[in-house]
């Protein structure tokens, strides 16, 4: 009999990409299901108001609702730690575990774990963000010894609009950054439709795509003790 595993996902309120993508990925794992809880996020910028959206109290309230569903792991499928500091997600994951008794991870913690596992030091970055947000992300990776050797960003700050970026445009941006011969490329935003591009992109470029919707799923499966290698058709990272 297949053992069931419930994956609880914290979701920005204006995000329309990560839920269908996460559900599709998780559907490839026998007995696994994804369950979602939202909190308000509408803008990505460095303004005080935008940064305040990621106050832990709001995220913890959403985590409480997932705990009611008795999920096996909670994953924050968002990338705010990329510009606000990686330590924020380390603290958040610990606070979720202390509050709910459920192990927790995040898109960024899982991504950084994947980078460390593979010894990746040359990274390409594709985001929809504004220049100042992008610069913060690049600087935070430089601080942990990872060089962003190529980057593209679209200058968008309305979170809802990230999901409107066509896959064809993402493909073009990913092809651009592949010219710098990175060890991996990241679509760094969970409201982009990047995850399903991985297999084709990797085949034509030779560069692994670490989409942050996918890194969240990888991290949740790992935390729940489920082999991520059961996921097929969504890129190389699930075999790492």
JSON list of C-alpha atoms in Angstrom, two decimals:
[
{"chain": "A", "resi": 1, "resn": "UNK", "atom": "CA", "xyz": [0.00, 0.00, 0.00]},
{"chain": "A", "resi": 2, "resn": "UNK", "atom": "CA", "xyz": [1.34, 3.43, -0.95]},
{"chain": "A", "resi": 3, "resn": "UNK", "atom": "CA", "xyz": [2.03, 5.67, 2.02]},
{"chain": "A", "resi": 4, "resn": "UNK", "atom": "CA", "xyz": [0.38, 9.09, 1.80]},
{"chain": "A", "resi": 5, "resn": "UNK", "atom": "CA", "xyz": [2.26, 12.34, 2.36]},
{"chain": "A", "resi": 6, "resn": "UNK", "atom": "CA", "xyz": [0.61, 15.73, 2.62]},
{"chain": "A", "resi": 7, "resn": "UNK", "atom": "CA", "xyz": [2.68, 18.73, 1.56]},
{"chain": "A", "resi": 8, "resn": "UNK", "atom": "CA", "xyz": [1.51, 22.09, 2.94]},
{"chain": "A", "resi": 9, "resn": "UNK", "atom": "CA", "xyz": [2.43, 25.10, 0.83]},
{"chain": "A", "resi": 10, "resn": "UNK", "atom": "CA", "xyz": [2.43, 28.75, 1.92]},
{"chain": "A", "resi": 11, "resn": "UNK", "atom": "CA", "xyz": [1.40, 30.87, -1.06]},
{"chain": "A", "resi": 12, "resn": "UNK", "atom": "CA", "xyz": [1.47, 34.62, -1.84]},
{"chain": "A", "resi": 13, "resn": "UNK", "atom": "CA", "xyz": [-2.15, 35.75, -2.23]},
{"chain": "A", "resi": 14, "resn": "UNK", "atom": "CA", "xyz": [-1.72, 37.17, -5.75]},
{"chain": "A", "resi": 15, "resn": "UNK", "atom": "CA", "xyz": [0.21, 34.17, -7.08]},
{"chain": "A", "resi": 16, "resn": "UNK", "atom": "CA", "xyz": [-1.60, 32.15, -9.76]},
{"chain": "A", "resi": 17, "resn": "UNK", "atom": "CA", "xyz": [1.31, 30.03, -11.06]},
{"chain": "A", "resi": 18, "resn": "UNK", "atom": "CA", "xyz": [2.66, 28.01, -8.17]},
{"chain": "A", "resi": 19, "resn": "UNK", "atom": "CA", "xyz": [-0.50, 26.10, -7.16]},
{"chain": "A", "resi": 20, "resn": "UNK", "atom": "CA", "xyz": [-1.18, 24.40, -10.52]},
{"chain": "A", "resi": 21, "resn": "UNK", "atom": "CA", "xyz": [2.54, 23.82, -11.09]},
{"chain": "A", "resi": 22, "resn": "UNK", "atom": "CA", "xyz": [3.10, 22.40, -7.60]},
{"chain": "A", "resi": 23, "resn": "UNK", "atom": "CA", "xyz": [0.05, 20.15, -7.89]},
{"chain": "A", "resi": 24, "resn": "UNK", "atom": "CA", "xyz": [1.22, 18.85, -11.27]},
{"chain": "A", "resi": 25, "resn": "UNK", "atom": "CA", "xyz": [4.70, 18.06, -9.95]},
{"chain": "A", "resi": 26, "resn": "UNK", "atom": "CA", "xyz": [3.40, 16.41, -6.78]},
{"chain": "A", "resi": 27, "resn": "UNK", "atom": "CA", "xyz": [0.95, 14.32, -8.82]},
{"chain": "A", "resi": 28, "resn": "UNK", "atom": "CA", "xyz": [3.94, 12.35, -10.17]},
{"chain": "A", "resi": 29, "resn": "UNK", "atom": "CA", "xyz": [4.70, 11.07, -6.64]},
{"chain": "A", "resi": 30, "resn": "UNK", "atom": "CA", "xyz": [2.49, 8.13, -5.55]},
{"chain": "A", "resi": 31, "resn": "UNK", "atom": "CA", "xyz": [0.45, 8.96, -2.48]},
{"chain": "A", "resi": 32, "resn": "UNK", "atom": "CA", "xyz": [1.51, 12.62, -2.31]},
{"chain": "A", "resi": 33, "resn": "UNK", "atom": "CA", "xyz": [-0.84, 15.61, -2.27]},
{"chain": "A", "resi": 34, "resn": "UNK", "atom": "CA", "xyz": [-0.36, 19.37, -2.06]},
{"chain": "A", "resi": 35, "resn": "UNK", "atom": "CA", "xyz": [-2.41, 21.71, 0.14]},
{"chain": "A", "resi": 36, "resn": "UNK", "atom": "CA", "xyz": [-2.24, 25.51, 0.11]},
{"chain": "A", "resi": 37, "resn": "UNK", "atom": "CA", "xyz": [-2.66, 28.45, 2.46]},
{"chain": "A", "resi": 38, "resn": "UNK", "atom": "CA", "xyz": [-2.40, 32.10, 1.37]},
{"chain": "A", "resi": 39, "resn": "UNK", "atom": "CA", "xyz": [-1.33, 35.36, 2.94]},
{"chain": "A", "resi": 40, "resn": "UNK", "atom": "CA", "xyz": [-1.41, 38.80, 1.34]},
{"chain": "A", "resi": 41, "resn": "UNK", "atom": "CA", "xyz": [1.41, 39.67, -1.09]},
{"chain": "A", "resi": 42, "resn": "UNK", "atom": "CA", "xyz": [0.70, 42.04, -3.98]},
{"chain": "A", "resi": 43, "resn": "UNK", "atom": "CA", "xyz": [3.92, 43.98, -4.62]},
{"chain": "A", "resi": 44, "resn": "UNK", "atom": "CA", "xyz": [7.61, 43.10, -4.85]},
{"chain": "A", "resi": 45, "resn": "UNK", "atom": "CA", "xyz": [9.86, 46.07, -4.18]},
{"chain": "A", "resi": 46, "resn": "UNK", "atom": "CA", "xyz": [12.19, 47.43, -1.52]},
{"chain": "A", "resi": 47, "resn": "UNK", "atom": "CA", "xyz": [9.59, 49.85, -0.15]},
{"chain": "A", "resi": 48, "resn": "UNK", "atom": "CA", "xyz": [8.72, 49.58, 3.54]},
{"chain": "A", "resi": 49, "resn": "UNK", "atom": "CA", "xyz": [5.14, 48.59, 2.68]},
{"chain": "A", "resi": 50, "resn": "UNK", "atom": "CA", "xyz": [6.23, 45.82, 0.30]},
{"chain": "A", "resi": 51, "resn": "UNK", "atom": "CA", "xyz": [8.81, 44.41, 2.71]},
{"chain": "A", "resi": 52, "resn": "UNK", "atom": "CA", "xyz": [6.21, 44.48, 5.49]},
{"chain": "A", "resi": 53, "resn": "UNK", "atom": "CA", "xyz": [4.10, 41.95, 3.59]},
{"chain": "A", "resi": 54, "resn": "UNK", "atom": "CA", "xyz": [6.58, 39.27, 4.70]},
{"chain": "A", "resi": 55, "resn": "UNK", "atom": "CA", "xyz": [6.16, 39.89, 8.43]},
{"chain": "A", "resi": 56, "resn": "UNK", "atom": "CA", "xyz": [6.46, 36.51, 10.12]},
{"chain": "A", "resi": 57, "resn": "UNK", "atom": "CA", "xyz": [3.16, 36.89, 12.01]},
{"chain": "A", "resi": 58, "resn": "UNK", "atom": "CA", "xyz": [1.17, 36.80, 8.77]},
{"chain": "A", "resi": 59, "resn": "UNK", "atom": "CA", "xyz": [3.07, 33.80, 7.47]},
{"chain": "A", "resi": 60, "resn": "UNK", "atom": "CA", "xyz": [2.72, 31.95, 10.77]},
{"chain": "A", "resi": 61, "resn": "UNK", "atom": "CA", "xyz": [-1.05, 32.52, 10.77]},
{"chain": "A", "resi": 62, "resn": "UNK", "atom": "CA", "xyz": [-1.22, 30.88, 7.34]},
{"chain": "A", "resi": 63, "resn": "UNK", "atom": "CA", "xyz": [0.97, 28.03, 8.62]},
{"chain": "A", "resi": 64, "resn": "UNK", "atom": "CA", "xyz": [-1.49, 27.46, 11.46]},
{"chain": "A", "resi": 65, "resn": "UNK", "atom": "CA", "xyz": [-4.23, 26.79, 8.90]},
{"chain": "A", "resi": 66, "resn": "UNK", "atom": "CA", "xyz": [-2.05, 24.20, 7.16]},
{"chain": "A", "resi": 67, "resn": "UNK", "atom": "CA", "xyz": [-1.41, 22.56, 10.52]},
{"chain": "A", "resi": 68, "resn": "UNK", "atom": "CA", "xyz": [-5.18, 22.05, 10.83]},
{"chain": "A", "resi": 69, "resn": "UNK", "atom": "CA", "xyz": [-4.90, 19.78, 7.77]},
{"chain": "A", "resi": 70, "resn": "UNK", "atom": "CA", "xyz": [-2.20, 17.74, 9.57]},
{"chain": "A", "resi": 71, "resn": "UNK", "atom": "CA", "xyz": [0.27, 18.16, 6.73]},
{"chain": "A", "resi": 72, "resn": "UNK", "atom": "CA", "xyz": [3.61, 16.37, 7.03]},
{"chain": "A", "resi": 73, "resn": "UNK", "atom": "CA", "xyz": [5.75, 19.35, 6.02]},
{"chain": "A", "resi": 74, "resn": "UNK", "atom": "CA", "xyz": [5.22, 23.06, 5.39]},
{"chain": "A", "resi": 75, "resn": "UNK", "atom": "CA", "xyz": [7.00, 24.84, 2.55]},
{"chain": "A", "resi": 76, "resn": "UNK", "atom": "CA", "xyz": [7.09, 28.60, 1.97]},
{"chain": "A", "resi": 77, "resn": "UNK", "atom": "CA", "xyz": [6.93, 28.84, -1.83]},
{"chain": "A", "resi": 78, "resn": "UNK", "atom": "CA", "xyz": [8.28, 32.36, -2.08]},
{"chain": "A", "resi": 79, "resn": "UNK", "atom": "CA", "xyz": [11.62, 34.01, -2.71]},
{"chain": "A", "resi": 80, "resn": "UNK", "atom": "CA", "xyz": [11.62, 37.10, -0.47]},
{"chain": "A", "resi": 81, "resn": "UNK", "atom": "CA", "xyz": [14.71, 35.89, 1.41]},
{"chain": "A", "resi": 82, "resn": "UNK", "atom": "CA", "xyz": [16.61, 36.39, -1.83]},
{"chain": "A", "resi": 83, "resn": "UNK", "atom": "CA", "xyz": [16.50, 40.16, -1.32]},
{"chain": "A", "resi": 84, "resn": "UNK", "atom": "CA", "xyz": [15.73, 40.33, 2.41]},
{"chain": "A", "resi": 85, "resn": "UNK", "atom": "CA", "xyz": [18.46, 37.96, 3.57]},
{"chain": "A", "resi": 86, "resn": "UNK", "atom": "CA", "xyz": [18.73, 34.17, 3.73]},
{"chain": "A", "resi": 87, "resn": "UNK", "atom": "CA", "xyz": [18.73, 34.20, 7.52]},
{"chain": "A", "resi": 88, "resn": "UNK", "atom": "CA", "xyz": [15.08, 35.27, 7.43]},
{"chain": "A", "resi": 89, "resn": "UNK", "atom": "CA", "xyz": [14.04, 31.93, 5.97]},
{"chain": "A", "resi": 90, "resn": "UNK", "atom": "CA", "xyz": [16.20, 29.99, 8.43]},
{"chain": "A", "resi": 91, "resn": "UNK", "atom": "CA", "xyz": [14.42, 31.79, 11.26]},
{"chain": "A", "resi": 92, "resn": "UNK", "atom": "CA", "xyz": [11.00, 31.40, 9.65]},
{"chain": "A", "resi": 93, "resn": "UNK", "atom": "CA", "xyz": [11.39, 27.65, 9.17]},
{"chain": "A", "resi": 94, "resn": "UNK", "atom": "CA", "xyz": [12.39, 27.28, 12.81]},
{"chain": "A", "resi": 95, "resn": "UNK", "atom": "CA", "xyz": [9.48, 29.40, 14.03]},
{"chain": "A", "resi": 96, "resn": "UNK", "atom": "CA", "xyz": [7.00, 27.35, 11.97]},
{"chain": "A", "resi": 97, "resn": "UNK", "atom": "CA", "xyz": [8.38, 24.13, 13.45]},
{"chain": "A", "resi": 98, "resn": "UNK", "atom": "CA", "xyz": [8.27, 25.51, 17.00]},
{"chain": "A", "resi": 99, "resn": "UNK", "atom": "CA", "xyz": [4.72, 26.80, 16.56]},
{"chain": "A", "resi": 100, "resn": "UNK", "atom": "CA", "xyz": [3.13, 23.88, 14.72]},
{"chain": "A", "resi": 101, "resn": "UNK", "atom": "CA", "xyz": [5.40, 20.92, 15.45]},
{"chain": "A", "resi": 102, "resn": "UNK", "atom": "CA", "xyz": [5.74, 20.43, 11.68]},
{"chain": "A", "resi": 103, "resn": "UNK", "atom": "CA", "xyz": [9.06, 20.51, 9.86]},
{"chain": "A", "resi": 104, "resn": "UNK", "atom": "CA", "xyz": [9.37, 23.43, 7.44]},
{"chain": "A", "resi": 105, "resn": "UNK", "atom": "CA", "xyz": [11.44, 24.58, 4.49]},
{"chain": "A", "resi": 106, "resn": "UNK", "atom": "CA", "xyz": [11.32, 27.30, 1.83]},
{"chain": "A", "resi": 107, "resn": "UNK", "atom": "CA", "xyz": [12.00, 27.81, -1.86]},
{"chain": "A", "resi": 108, "resn": "UNK", "atom": "CA", "xyz": [15.24, 29.65, -1.10]},
{"chain": "A", "resi": 109, "resn": "UNK", "atom": "CA", "xyz": [16.52, 27.30, 1.62]},
{"chain": "A", "resi": 110, "resn": "UNK", "atom": "CA", "xyz": [15.96, 24.33, -0.69]},
{"chain": "A", "resi": 111, "resn": "UNK", "atom": "CA", "xyz": [17.59, 26.14, -3.62]},
{"chain": "A", "resi": 112, "resn": "UNK", "atom": "CA", "xyz": [20.63, 27.01, -1.54]},
{"chain": "A", "resi": 113, "resn": "UNK", "atom": "CA", "xyz": [20.86, 23.42, -0.31]},
{"chain": "A", "resi": 114, "resn": "UNK", "atom": "CA", "xyz": [20.84, 22.20, -3.92]},
{"chain": "A", "resi": 115, "resn": "UNK", "atom": "CA", "xyz": [23.59, 24.67, -4.82]},
{"chain": "A", "resi": 116, "resn": "UNK", "atom": "CA", "xyz": [25.68, 23.46, -1.89]},
{"chain": "A", "resi": 117, "resn": "UNK", "atom": "CA", "xyz": [25.10, 19.77, -2.69]},
{"chain": "A", "resi": 118, "resn": "UNK", "atom": "CA", "xyz": [26.41, 20.27, -6.21]},
{"chain": "A", "resi": 119, "resn": "UNK", "atom": "CA", "xyz": [29.16, 22.75, -5.34]},
{"chain": "A", "resi": 120, "resn": "UNK", "atom": "CA", "xyz": [27.68, 25.34, -7.70]},
{"chain": "A", "resi": 121, "resn": "UNK", "atom": "CA", "xyz": [29.60, 28.62, -7.73]},
{"chain": "A", "resi": 122, "resn": "UNK", "atom": "CA", "xyz": [28.55, 30.04, -11.12]},
{"chain": "A", "resi": 123, "resn": "UNK", "atom": "CA", "xyz": [24.85, 30.84, -11.30]},
{"chain": "A", "resi": 124, "resn": "UNK", "atom": "CA", "xyz": [22.58, 32.46, -13.88]},
{"chain": "A", "resi": 125, "resn": "UNK", "atom": "CA", "xyz": [19.54, 34.36, -12.65]},
{"chain": "A", "resi": 126, "resn": "UNK", "atom": "CA", "xyz": [16.25, 35.10, -14.45]},
{"chain": "A", "resi": 127, "resn": "UNK", "atom": "CA", "xyz": [13.58, 37.08, -12.59]},
{"chain": "A", "resi": 128, "resn": "UNK", "atom": "CA", "xyz": [10.68, 39.44, -13.27]},
{"chain": "A", "resi": 129, "resn": "UNK", "atom": "CA", "xyz": [11.94, 41.89, -10.63]},
{"chain": "A", "resi": 130, "resn": "UNK", "atom": "CA", "xyz": [13.11, 45.50, -10.62]},
{"chain": "A", "resi": 131, "resn": "UNK", "atom": "CA", "xyz": [16.79, 46.39, -10.84]},
{"chain": "A", "resi": 132, "resn": "UNK", "atom": "CA", "xyz": [17.23, 47.20, -7.15]},
{"chain": "A", "resi": 133, "resn": "UNK", "atom": "CA", "xyz": [15.63, 43.92, -6.04]},
{"chain": "A", "resi": 134, "resn": "UNK", "atom": "CA", "xyz": [17.80, 42.02, -8.53]},
{"chain": "A", "resi": 135, "resn": "UNK", "atom": "CA", "xyz": [20.93, 43.71, -7.23]},
{"chain": "A", "resi": 136, "resn": "UNK", "atom": "CA", "xyz": [20.08, 42.64, -3.68]},
{"chain": "A", "resi": 137, "resn": "UNK", "atom": "CA", "xyz": [19.71, 39.02, -4.78]},
{"chain": "A", "resi": 138, "resn": "UNK", "atom": "CA", "xyz": [23.02, 39.09, -6.65]},
{"chain": "A", "resi": 139, "resn": "UNK", "atom": "CA", "xyz": [24.76, 40.63, -3.62]},
{"chain": "A", "resi": 140, "resn": "UNK", "atom": "CA", "xyz": [23.34, 38.05, -1.21]},
{"chain": "A", "resi": 141, "resn": "UNK", "atom": "CA", "xyz": [24.64, 35.21, -3.37]},
{"chain": "A", "resi": 142, "resn": "UNK", "atom": "CA", "xyz": [28.04, 36.88, -3.71]},
{"chain": "A", "resi": 143, "resn": "UNK", "atom": "CA", "xyz": [28.18, 36.99, 0.09]},
{"chain": "A", "resi": 144, "resn": "UNK", "atom": "CA", "xyz": [27.98, 33.17, 0.24]},
{"chain": "A", "resi": 145, "resn": "UNK", "atom": "CA", "xyz": [30.55, 32.68, -2.51]},
{"chain": "A", "resi": 146, "resn": "UNK", "atom": "CA", "xyz": [28.23, 32.21, -5.49]},
{"chain": "A", "resi": 147, "resn": "UNK", "atom": "CA", "xyz": [28.80, 34.45, -8.50]},
{"chain": "A", "resi": 148, "resn": "UNK", "atom": "CA", "xyz": [25.85, 35.40, -10.68]},
{"chain": "A", "resi": 149, "resn": "UNK", "atom": "CA", "xyz": [27.63, 35.22, -14.04]},
{"chain": "A", "resi": 150, "resn": "UNK", "atom": "CA", "xyz": [24.60, 36.30, -16.08]},
{"chain": "A", "resi": 151, "resn": "UNK", "atom": "CA", "xyz": [21.23, 37.78, -15.19]},
{"chain": "A", "resi": 152, "resn": "UNK", "atom": "CA", "xyz": [18.06, 39.04, -16.80]},
{"chain": "A", "resi": 153, "resn": "UNK", "atom": "CA", "xyz": [15.18, 40.83, -15.11]},
{"chain": "A", "resi": 154, "resn": "UNK", "atom": "CA", "xyz": [11.98, 42.40, -16.40]},
{"chain": "A", "resi": 155, "resn": "UNK", "atom": "CA", "xyz": [11.45, 45.40, -14.11]},
{"chain": "A", "resi": 156, "resn": "UNK", "atom": "CA", "xyz": [7.99, 44.35, -12.90]},
{"chain": "A", "resi": 157, "resn": "UNK", "atom": "CA", "xyz": [6.83, 45.01, -9.32]},
{"chain": "A", "resi": 158, "resn": "UNK", "atom": "CA", "xyz": [3.16, 43.91, -9.40]},
{"chain": "A", "resi": 159, "resn": "UNK", "atom": "CA", "xyz": [3.19, 40.32, -8.17]},
{"chain": "A", "resi": 160, "resn": "UNK", "atom": "CA", "xyz": [0.06, 39.29, -10.09]},
{"chain": "A", "resi": 161, "resn": "UNK", "atom": "CA", "xyz": [1.70, 40.34, -13.37]},
{"chain": "A", "resi": 162, "resn": "UNK", "atom": "CA", "xyz": [4.65, 37.97, -12.97]},
{"chain": "A", "resi": 163, "resn": "UNK", "atom": "CA", "xyz": [2.39, 35.06, -13.97]},
{"chain": "A", "resi": 164, "resn": "UNK", "atom": "CA", "xyz": [1.56, 36.83, -17.25]},
{"chain": "A", "resi": 165, "resn": "UNK", "atom": "CA", "xyz": [5.14, 36.52, -18.54]},
{"chain": "A", "resi": 166, "resn": "UNK", "atom": "CA", "xyz": [4.92, 34.06, -21.46]},
{"chain": "A", "resi": 167, "resn": "UNK", "atom": "CA", "xyz": [6.90, 30.83, -21.37]},
{"chain": "A", "resi": 168, "resn": "UNK", "atom": "CA", "xyz": [8.41, 31.80, -24.71]},
{"chain": "A", "resi": 169, "resn": "UNK", "atom": "CA", "xyz": [9.88, 34.95, -23.14]},
{"chain": "A", "resi": 170, "resn": "UNK", "atom": "CA", "xyz": [11.29, 32.97, -20.24]},
{"chain": "A", "resi": 171, "resn": "UNK", "atom": "CA", "xyz": [12.83, 30.50, -22.70]},
{"chain": "A", "resi": 172, "resn": "UNK", "atom": "CA", "xyz": [14.51, 33.38, -24.53]},
{"chain": "A", "resi": 173, "resn": "UNK", "atom": "CA", "xyz": [15.90, 34.85, -21.31]},
{"chain": "A", "resi": 174, "resn": "UNK", "atom": "CA", "xyz": [17.16, 31.45, -20.20]},
{"chain": "A", "resi": 175, "resn": "UNK", "atom": "CA", "xyz": [18.87, 30.92, -23.54]},
{"chain": "A", "resi": 176, "resn": "UNK", "atom": "CA", "xyz": [20.54, 34.32, -23.16]},
{"chain": "A", "resi": 177, "resn": "UNK", "atom": "CA", "xyz": [22.04, 33.53, -19.76]},
{"chain": "A", "resi": 178, "resn": "UNK", "atom": "CA", "xyz": [23.17, 30.07, -20.87]},
{"chain": "A", "resi": 179, "resn": "UNK", "atom": "CA", "xyz": [25.76, 31.80, -23.09]},
{"chain": "A", "resi": 180, "resn": "UNK", "atom": "CA", "xyz": [27.77, 32.61, -19.94]},
{"chain": "A", "resi": 181, "resn": "UNK", "atom": "CA", "xyz": [28.21, 28.87, -19.22]},
{"chain": "A", "resi": 182, "resn": "UNK", "atom": "CA", "xyz": [26.75, 28.86, -15.69]},
{"chain": "A", "resi": 183, "resn": "UNK", "atom": "CA", "xyz": [26.67, 25.66, -13.67]},
{"chain": "A", "resi": 184, "resn": "UNK", "atom": "CA", "xyz": [22.93, 26.19, -13.19]},
{"chain": "A", "resi": 185, "resn": "UNK", "atom": "CA", "xyz": [20.23, 28.72, -14.05]},
{"chain": "A", "resi": 186, "resn": "UNK", "atom": "CA", "xyz": [17.43, 29.81, -11.72]},
{"chain": "A", "resi": 187, "resn": "UNK", "atom": "CA", "xyz": [13.99, 31.16, -12.54]},
{"chain": "A", "resi": 188, "resn": "UNK", "atom": "CA", "xyz": [13.83, 33.02, -9.23]},
{"chain": "A", "resi": 189, "resn": "UNK", "atom": "CA", "xyz": [10.15, 33.71, -8.59]},
{"chain": "A", "resi": 190, "resn": "UNK", "atom": "CA", "xyz": [7.34, 31.31, -7.73]},
{"chain": "A", "resi": 191, "resn": "UNK", "atom": "CA", "xyz": [4.83, 33.22, -9.86]},
{"chain": "A", "resi": 192, "resn": "UNK", "atom": "CA", "xyz": [6.63, 32.43, -13.12]},
{"chain": "A", "resi": 193, "resn": "UNK", "atom": "CA", "xyz": [5.68, 29.50, -15.34]},
{"chain": "A", "resi": 194, "resn": "UNK", "atom": "CA", "xyz": [9.27, 28.30, -15.42]},
{"chain": "A", "resi": 195, "resn": "UNK", "atom": "CA", "xyz": [9.12, 24.83, -13.88]},
{"chain": "A", "resi": 196, "resn": "UNK", "atom": "CA", "xyz": [7.74, 23.02, -16.90]},
{"chain": "A", "resi": 197, "resn": "UNK", "atom": "CA", "xyz": [10.48, 24.48, -19.13]},
{"chain": "A", "resi": 198, "resn": "UNK", "atom": "CA", "xyz": [13.23, 22.57, -17.35]},
{"chain": "A", "resi": 199, "resn": "UNK", "atom": "CA", "xyz": [13.48, 19.35, -19.33]},
{"chain": "A", "resi": 200, "resn": "UNK", "atom": "CA", "xyz": [13.55, 20.99, -22.76]},
{"chain": "A", "resi": 201, "resn": "UNK", "atom": "CA", "xyz": [15.89, 23.76, -21.62]},
{"chain": "A", "resi": 202, "resn": "UNK", "atom": "CA", "xyz": [18.34, 21.32, -20.07]},
{"chain": "A", "resi": 203, "resn": "UNK", "atom": "CA", "xyz": [18.33, 19.18, -23.21]},
{"chain": "A", "resi": 204, "resn": "UNK", "atom": "CA", "xyz": [19.16, 22.07, -25.54]},
{"chain": "A", "resi": 205, "resn": "UNK", "atom": "CA", "xyz": [21.52, 24.08, -23.31]},
{"chain": "A", "resi": 206, "resn": "UNK", "atom": "CA", "xyz": [23.15, 21.52, -21.05]},
{"chain": "A", "resi": 207, "resn": "UNK", "atom": "CA", "xyz": [22.41, 23.85, -18.11]},
{"chain": "A", "resi": 208, "resn": "UNK", "atom": "CA", "xyz": [20.33, 22.62, -15.16]},
{"chain": "A", "resi": 209, "resn": "UNK", "atom": "CA", "xyz": [17.28, 24.77, -14.40]},
{"chain": "A", "resi": 210, "resn": "UNK", "atom": "CA", "xyz": [16.50, 25.27, -10.73]},
{"chain": "A", "resi": 211, "resn": "UNK", "atom": "CA", "xyz": [13.06, 26.82, -10.81]},
{"chain": "A", "resi": 212, "resn": "UNK", "atom": "CA", "xyz": [11.94, 27.99, -7.36]},
{"chain": "A", "resi": 213, "resn": "UNK", "atom": "CA", "xyz": [8.54, 26.29, -7.53]},
{"chain": "A", "resi": 214, "resn": "UNK", "atom": "CA", "xyz": [10.45, 23.07, -8.13]},
{"chain": "A", "resi": 215, "resn": "UNK", "atom": "CA", "xyz": [13.01, 23.74, -5.40]},
{"chain": "A", "resi": 216, "resn": "UNK", "atom": "CA", "xyz": [10.15, 24.16, -2.91]},
{"chain": "A", "resi": 217, "resn": "UNK", "atom": "CA", "xyz": [8.73, 20.76, -3.87]},
{"chain": "A", "resi": 218, "resn": "UNK", "atom": "CA", "xyz": [12.20, 19.18, -3.73]},
{"chain": "A", "resi": 219, "resn": "UNK", "atom": "CA", "xyz": [12.76, 20.63, -0.26]},
{"chain": "A", "resi": 220, "resn": "UNK", "atom": "CA", "xyz": [9.37, 19.50, 1.05]},
{"chain": "A", "resi": 221, "resn": "UNK", "atom": "CA", "xyz": [9.82, 15.95, -0.24]},
{"chain": "A", "resi": 222, "resn": "UNK", "atom": "CA", "xyz": [13.30, 15.79, 1.28]},
{"chain": "A", "resi": 223, "resn": "UNK", "atom": "CA", "xyz": [12.03, 17.08, 4.63]},
{"chain": "A", "resi": 224, "resn": "UNK", "atom": "CA", "xyz": [9.20, 14.53, 4.57]},
{"chain": "A", "resi": 225, "resn": "UNK", "atom": "CA", "xyz": [11.61, 11.67, 3.87]},
{"chain": "A", "resi": 226, "resn": "UNK", "atom": "CA", "xyz": [10.22, 11.02, 0.39]},
{"chain": "A", "resi": 227, "resn": "UNK", "atom": "CA", "xyz": [12.76, 10.40, -2.42]},
{"chain": "A", "resi": 228, "resn": "UNK", "atom": "CA", "xyz": [12.56, 13.39, -4.78]},
{"chain": "A", "resi": 229, "resn": "UNK", "atom": "CA", "xyz": [13.76, 11.08, -7.55]},
{"chain": "A", "resi": 230, "resn": "UNK", "atom": "CA", "xyz": [10.17, 9.85, -7.80]},
{"chain": "A", "resi": 231, "resn": "UNK", "atom": "CA", "xyz": [9.38, 13.11, -9.63]},
{"chain": "A", "resi": 232, "resn": "UNK", "atom": "CA", "xyz": [9.87, 12.60, -13.37]},
{"chain": "A", "resi": 233, "resn": "UNK", "atom": "CA", "xyz": [9.67, 14.95, -16.31]},
{"chain": "A", "resi": 234, "resn": "UNK", "atom": "CA", "xyz": [10.37, 18.15, -14.34]},
{"chain": "A", "resi": 235, "resn": "UNK", "atom": "CA", "xyz": [14.13, 18.51, -14.64]},
{"chain": "A", "resi": 236, "resn": "UNK", "atom": "CA", "xyz": [17.42, 17.20, -13.35]},
{"chain": "A", "resi": 237, "resn": "UNK", "atom": "CA", "xyz": [17.21, 18.65, -9.86]},
{"chain": "A", "resi": 238, "resn": "UNK", "atom": "CA", "xyz": [14.91, 15.86, -8.70]},
{"chain": "A", "resi": 239, "resn": "UNK", "atom": "CA", "xyz": [17.74, 13.41, -9.29]},
{"chain": "A", "resi": 240, "resn": "UNK", "atom": "CA", "xyz": [20.20, 15.35, -7.16]}
]
